[in-house]
Amino acid sequence: MLADRVENISNGALSDGVEIDASVKAVIEFIDTHFSDFSKKVKGEISASEKALTDKLCKYFNRVAGSYPFYFHHENVEDHSSGKSPQIDIGTLSREEQITIGDKNYNEFDSFFSIEAKRLPTPGQNREREYLIGHDKANGGIERFKKGIHGKGLRYSAIIGYVQKEDFDFWFLQINDWIEELIRTSKGEWIADDKLTKRGVQTDKQLTKFESDNIRVPVKSGTDKIKLFHFWISLVDDT
């Protein structure tokens, strides 16, 4: 089983007071280990499209994931029973035919840890808040996880941020300010736990990490949440 095979790969706590399944922990630690090196390969690509960057990221992850018991798939279909299914930017799949995480079974075609990607800033008119919410449809990064469009049934997923302008502190404050506004205006669909909190001490100028406990909508209970891990890399060439 995948969970048994990752014990020698994954170790240590990722978040105080939170026990994360070994299979999910291994994926998060894989991203922690390799994402910074990827940022060096795309440094200076401040106008590259989200699709192009994510295509490169998925190929890079698969190249360095040789010994890991999982692999990554670009534009992974969320619902194989629907011809109009949404696609997550990167799905994470076991190399085995079936795994169990928590109380749920995943077959060989299911993503057990889904990854969405967004540019910061998102280019285009009325798209400045797309890391969070869409302008006239539900295409915001966090929004899609909250509504189950992405990561339905998952307890953990991730959002990649490609910073192409400004710096990490700017976007951390800006996004949390936007969430504060949504808390005031959304009638309970956004709460304080939706805000980003820093994860660990930042020692790498290329990479910063956050997490958020996002309540599902429509709201059924205060415990119906998905935990998101946010990984941001800077593409701004500051040399």
C-alpha positions as a LaTeX table, in Angstrom:
\begin{tabular}{lrrr}
\hline
Residue & $x$ (\AA) & $y$ (\AA) & $z$ (\AA) \\
\hline
Met1 & 0.00 & 0.00 & 0.00 \\
Leu2 & 1.13 & 3.52 & $-0.75$ \\
Ala3 & 0.77 & 4.65 & 2.86 \\
Asp4 & 3.15 & 1.88 & 3.97 \\
Arg5 & 5.72 & 2.66 & 1.30 \\
Val6 & 6.04 & 6.36 & 2.15 \\
Glu7 & 7.05 & 5.91 & 5.78 \\
Asn8 & 10.74 & 6.17 & 4.92 \\
Ile9 & 10.11 & 9.18 & 2.69 \\
Ser10 & 7.84 & 11.23 & 4.91 \\
Asn11 & 8.68 & 12.22 & 8.46 \\
Gly12 & 8.07 & 15.06 & 10.84 \\
Ala13 & 5.05 & 17.22 & 11.56 \\
Leu14 & 3.78 & 19.53 & 8.86 \\
Ser15 & 1.38 & 21.50 & 11.00 \\
Asp16 & 1.09 & 21.82 & 14.75 \\
Gly17 & $-1.72$ & 19.69 & 16.11 \\
Val18 & $-2.70$ & 18.22 & 12.74 \\
Glu19 & $-2.20$ & 14.55 & 11.92 \\
Ile20 & $-1.95$ & 14.17 & 8.16 \\
Asp21 & $-2.19$ & 10.86 & 6.32 \\
Ala22 & 1.24 & 9.52 & 5.40 \\
Ser23 & 0.47 & 9.45 & 1.67 \\
Val24 & $-0.60$ & 13.11 & 1.65 \\
Lys25 & 2.32 & 14.09 & 3.86 \\
Ala26 & 4.73 & 12.50 & 1.38 \\
Val27 & 3.33 & 14.61 & $-1.48$ \\
Ile28 & 3.53 & 17.83 & 0.53 \\
Glu29 & 7.11 & 17.11 & 1.55 \\
Phe30 & 7.95 & 16.25 & $-2.06$ \\
Ile31 & 6.74 & 19.70 & $-3.13$ \\
Asp32 & 8.63 & 21.29 & $-0.21$ \\
Thr33 & 11.82 & 19.58 & $-1.38$ \\
His34 & 11.65 & 20.16 & $-5.13$ \\
Phe35 & 9.56 & 23.26 & $-5.83$ \\
Ser36 & 12.31 & 25.76 & $-5.09$ \\
Asp37 & 14.63 & 24.19 & $-7.69$ \\
Phe38 & 11.85 & 24.44 & $-10.27$ \\
Ser39 & 11.50 & 28.16 & $-9.58$ \\
Lys40 & 15.12 & 28.66 & $-10.65$ \\
Lys41 & 14.35 & 27.06 & $-14.00$ \\
Val42 & 11.52 & 29.53 & $-14.74$ \\
Lys43 & 13.05 & 32.62 & $-13.14$ \\
Gly44 & 12.33 & 35.73 & $-15.18$ \\
Glu45 & 9.24 & 34.31 & $-16.93$ \\
Ile46 & 7.06 & 37.17 & $-15.73$ \\
Ser47 & 4.67 & 37.00 & $-18.68$ \\
Ala48 & 4.47 & 33.23 & $-19.14$ \\
Ser49 & 0.97 & 31.78 & $-19.11$ \\
Glu50 & $-0.38$ & 29.70 & $-16.24$ \\
Lys51 & $-0.88$ & 26.72 & $-18.56$ \\
Ala52 & 2.70 & 26.85 & $-19.87$ \\
Leu53 & 4.19 & 27.13 & $-16.38$ \\
Thr54 & 2.05 & 24.33 & $-15.01$ \\
Asp55 & 2.86 & 22.08 & $-17.94$ \\
Lys56 & 6.57 & 22.58 & $-17.18$ \\
Leu57 & 5.99 & 22.05 & $-13.47$ \\
Cys58 & 4.15 & 18.77 & $-13.98$ \\
Lys59 & 6.87 & 17.45 & $-16.29$ \\
Tyr60 & 9.56 & 18.50 & $-13.82$ \\
Phe61 & 7.78 & 16.87 & $-10.88$ \\
Asn62 & 7.43 & 13.59 & $-12.80$ \\
Arg63 & 11.09 & 13.61 & $-13.79$ \\
Val64 & 12.28 & 13.93 & $-10.18$ \\
Ala65 & 9.58 & 11.65 & $-8.68$ \\
Gly66 & 11.13 & 8.43 & $-9.94$ \\
Ser67 & 11.51 & 6.74 & $-6.54$ \\
Tyr68 & 8.26 & 8.02 & $-5.11$ \\
Pro69 & 5.11 & 5.86 & $-5.14$ \\
Phe70 & 3.03 & 8.52 & $-6.87$ \\
Tyr71 & 3.06 & 10.58 & $-10.04$ \\
Phe72 & 1.47 & 13.76 & $-11.39$ \\
His73 & $-0.98$ & 14.31 & $-14.25$ \\
His74 & $-1.57$ & 17.68 & $-15.95$ \\
Glu75 & $-5.22$ & 18.78 & $-16.42$ \\
Asn76 & $-6.60$ & 15.80 & $-14.55$ \\
Val77 & $-10.32$ & 15.11 & $-15.07$ \\
Glu78 & $-12.24$ & 15.38 & $-11.78$ \\
Asp79 & $-15.35$ & 13.35 & $-12.71$ \\
His80 & $-14.93$ & 10.57 & $-15.27$ \\
Ser81 & $-18.70$ & 10.05 & $-15.47$ \\
Ser82 & $-19.26$ & 13.52 & $-16.95$ \\
Gly83 & $-18.25$ & 14.75 & $-20.37$ \\
Lys84 & $-18.27$ & 18.28 & $-18.97$ \\
Ser85 & $-16.15$ & 17.53 & $-15.93$ \\
Pro86 & $-13.87$ & 20.28 & $-14.60$ \\
Gln87 & $-10.15$ & 19.60 & $-14.75$ \\
Ile88 & $-7.70$ & 20.26 & $-11.95$ \\
Asp89 & $-4.36$ & 21.68 & $-13.08$ \\
Ile90 & $-2.38$ & 18.78 & $-11.57$ \\
Gly91 & $-3.71$ & 15.56 & $-10.11$ \\
Thr92 & $-1.61$ & 13.29 & $-7.87$ \\
Leu93 & $-2.14$ & 9.58 & $-8.46$ \\
Ser94 & $-0.78$ & 6.46 & $-6.83$ \\
Arg95 & 1.40 & 4.10 & $-8.86$ \\
Glu96 & $-0.67$ & 1.30 & $-7.35$ \\
Glu97 & $-4.14$ & 0.33 & $-8.54$ \\
Gln98 & $-5.84$ & 1.29 & $-5.29$ \\
Ile99 & $-4.99$ & 3.11 & $-2.08$ \\
Thr100 & $-6.90$ & 4.02 & 1.04 \\
Ile101 & $-6.52$ & 7.39 & 2.72 \\
Gly102 & $-8.52$ & 7.93 & 5.86 \\
Asp103 & $-11.89$ & 6.31 & 5.22 \\
Lys104 & $-11.85$ & 6.67 & 1.43 \\
Asn105 & $-10.58$ & 4.40 & $-1.34$ \\
Tyr106 & $-8.93$ & 5.81 & $-4.47$ \\
Asn107 & $-8.51$ & 3.77 & $-7.63$ \\
Glu108 & $-5.75$ & 4.07 & $-10.21$ \\
Phe109 & $-7.53$ & 6.92 & $-12.00$ \\
Asp110 & $-8.36$ & 9.07 & $-8.94$ \\
Ser111 & $-6.36$ & 12.03 & $-7.74$ \\
Phe112 & $-5.88$ & 11.76 & $-3.98$ \\
Phe113 & $-4.22$ & 15.20 & $-3.72$ \\
Ser114 & $-5.21$ & 17.89 & $-6.20$ \\
Ile115 & $-3.18$ & 20.97 & $-7.15$ \\
Glu116 & $-4.53$ & 24.17 & $-8.72$ \\
Ala117 & $-2.24$ & 26.91 & $-10.04$ \\
Lys118 & $-2.71$ & 30.68 & $-10.32$ \\
Arg119 & $-0.60$ & 33.60 & $-11.47$ \\
Leu120 & $-0.08$ & 36.57 & $-9.17$ \\
Pro121 & $-1.30$ & 38.87 & $-10.52$ \\
Thr122 & $-3.86$ & 37.20 & $-12.79$ \\
Pro123 & $-3.82$ & 39.12 & $-16.08$ \\
Gly124 & $-6.97$ & 40.42 & $-17.72$ \\
Gln125 & $-9.86$ & 42.71 & $-16.89$ \\
Asn126 & $-11.74$ & 42.01 & $-13.63$ \\
Arg127 & $-9.50$ & 39.03 & $-12.82$ \\
Glu128 & $-7.30$ & 40.53 & $-10.10$ \\
Arg129 & $-8.91$ & 38.39 & $-7.34$ \\
Glu130 & $-8.87$ & 35.09 & $-9.23$ \\
Tyr131 & $-6.57$ & 33.46 & $-6.69$ \\
Leu132 & $-9.67$ & 33.66 & $-4.47$ \\
Ile133 & $-12.82$ & 34.13 & $-6.54$ \\
Gly134 & $-13.93$ & 34.57 & $-10.13$ \\
His135 & $-15.56$ & 37.72 & $-11.44$ \\
Asp136 & $-18.70$ & 36.31 & $-13.08$ \\
Lys137 & $-18.23$ & 32.56 & $-12.63$ \\
Ala138 & $-16.70$ & 30.21 & $-10.09$ \\
Asn139 & $-13.15$ & 30.07 & $-11.41$ \\
Gly140 & $-11.28$ & 31.38 & $-8.39$ \\
Gly141 & $-8.58$ & 29.12 & $-6.97$ \\
Ile142 & $-9.74$ & 28.87 & $-3.35$ \\
Glu143 & $-13.37$ & 29.28 & $-4.41$ \\
Arg144 & $-13.30$ & 26.12 & $-6.51$ \\
Phe145 & $-12.04$ & 24.03 & $-3.61$ \\
Lys146 & $-14.60$ & 25.55 & $-1.24$ \\
Lys147 & $-17.44$ & 24.69 & $-3.65$ \\
Gly148 & $-16.19$ & 21.17 & $-4.40$ \\
Ile149 & $-15.57$ & 21.94 & $-8.08$ \\
His150 & $-12.00$ & 20.87 & $-7.36$ \\
Gly151 & $-10.97$ & 18.38 & $-4.72$ \\
Lys152 & $-14.47$ & 17.13 & $-3.97$ \\
Gly153 & $-14.26$ & 14.66 & $-1.11$ \\
Leu154 & $-10.60$ & 15.44 & $-0.41$ \\
Arg155 & $-9.38$ & 16.61 & 2.98 \\
Tyr156 & $-6.18$ & 18.16 & 1.62 \\
Ser157 & $-5.13$ & 19.88 & $-1.60$ \\
Ala158 & $-2.78$ & 22.64 & $-2.72$ \\
Ile159 & $-2.62$ & 25.88 & $-4.67$ \\
Ile160 & 0.49 & 26.94 & $-6.56$ \\
Gly161 & 1.16 & 30.67 & $-6.86$ \\
Tyr162 & 3.42 & 31.98 & $-9.63$ \\
Val163 & 4.47 & 35.44 & $-8.43$ \\
Gln164 & 5.21 & 37.51 & $-11.55$ \\
Lys165 & 4.97 & 40.97 & $-10.00$ \\
Glu166 & 5.53 & 42.42 & $-6.50$ \\
Asp167 & 6.76 & 40.14 & $-3.69$ \\
Phe168 & 5.47 & 37.51 & $-1.29$ \\
Asp169 & 4.56 & 39.95 & 1.48 \\
Phe170 & 2.54 & 42.10 & $-0.91$ \\
Trp171 & 0.37 & 39.19 & $-2.04$ \\
Phe172 & 0.02 & 37.69 & 1.44 \\
Leu173 & $-1.40$ & 40.97 & 2.76 \\
Gln174 & $-3.47$ & 41.64 & $-0.36$ \\
Ile175 & $-5.15$ & 38.23 & $-0.43$ \\
Asn176 & $-5.95$ & 38.32 & 3.28 \\
Asp177 & $-7.38$ & 41.82 & 2.87 \\
Trp178 & $-9.66$ & 40.52 & 0.11 \\
Ile179 & $-10.72$ & 37.63 & 2.35 \\
Glu180 & $-11.51$ & 40.09 & 5.14 \\
Glu181 & $-13.80$ & 41.90 & 2.72 \\
Leu182 & $-15.48$ & 38.63 & 1.75 \\
Ile183 & $-15.99$ & 37.77 & 5.42 \\
Arg184 & $-17.88$ & 41.04 & 5.85 \\
Thr185 & $-20.06$ & 40.62 & 2.75 \\
Ser186 & $-20.59$ & 36.88 & 2.10 \\
Lys187 & $-23.10$ & 35.99 & 4.84 \\
Gly188 & $-20.99$ & 33.25 & 6.39 \\
Glu189 & $-19.52$ & 31.65 & 3.27 \\
Trp190 & $-16.09$ & 33.05 & 4.13 \\
Ile191 & $-14.67$ & 32.94 & 7.65 \\
Ala192 & $-11.41$ & 33.79 & 9.41 \\
Asp193 & $-10.04$ & 30.27 & 8.86 \\
Asp194 & $-10.11$ & 30.94 & 5.10 \\
Lys195 & $-7.26$ & 33.41 & 5.58 \\
Leu196 & $-3.71$ & 32.39 & 4.75 \\
Thr197 & $-1.32$ & 31.72 & 7.63 \\
Lys198 & 2.42 & 31.34 & 7.24 \\
Arg199 & 3.78 & 27.81 & 7.46 \\
Gly200 & 7.21 & 27.54 & 8.99 \\
Val201 & 10.05 & 30.03 & 8.83 \\
Gln202 & 10.87 & 31.36 & 5.38 \\
Thr203 & 14.55 & 30.74 & 4.59 \\
Asp204 & 14.33 & 30.53 & 0.80 \\
Lys205 & 13.80 & 33.70 & $-1.24$ \\
Gln206 & 12.48 & 31.58 & $-4.11$ \\
Leu207 & 9.70 & 29.87 & $-2.17$ \\
Thr208 & 7.18 & 30.72 & 0.53 \\
Lys209 & 4.48 & 28.54 & 2.08 \\
Phe210 & 1.09 & 29.13 & 3.67 \\
Glu211 & $-1.91$ & 27.09 & 4.68 \\
Ser212 & $-5.63$ & 27.71 & 5.16 \\
Asp213 & $-8.59$ & 25.75 & 6.56 \\
Asn214 & $-11.32$ & 26.48 & 4.07 \\
Ile215 & $-14.96$ & 25.95 & 4.95 \\
Arg216 & $-17.02$ & 24.17 & 2.29 \\
Val217 & $-19.97$ & 25.95 & 0.74 \\
Pro218 & $-22.88$ & 25.76 & 0.94 \\
Val219 & $-22.05$ & 25.68 & 4.65 \\
Lys220 & $-23.28$ & 22.49 & 6.34 \\
Ser221 & $-21.16$ & 22.60 & 9.48 \\
Gly222 & $-18.15$ & 24.43 & 10.84 \\
Thr223 & $-16.10$ & 21.25 & 10.57 \\
Asp224 & $-16.76$ & 20.58 & 6.86 \\
Lys225 & $-13.47$ & 21.95 & 5.56 \\
Ile226 & $-10.63$ & 21.31 & 3.15 \\
Lys227 & $-7.10$ & 22.18 & 4.22 \\
Leu228 & $-5.13$ & 23.93 & 1.48 \\
Phe229 & $-1.36$ & 24.16 & 1.33 \\
His230 & $-0.18$ & 27.20 & $-0.62$ \\
Phe231 & 3.20 & 27.12 & $-2.35$ \\
Trp232 & 4.39 & 30.34 & $-3.99$ \\
Ile233 & 7.49 & 30.82 & $-6.09$ \\
Ser234 & 8.87 & 34.12 & $-7.30$ \\
Leu235 & 9.54 & 34.44 & $-11.01$ \\
Val236 & 10.61 & 38.08 & $-10.65$ \\
Asp237 & 14.22 & 38.48 & $-11.73$ \\
Asp238 & 15.77 & 40.59 & $-8.97$ \\
Thr239 & 19.36 & 40.24 & $-10.09$ \\
\hline
\end{tabular}
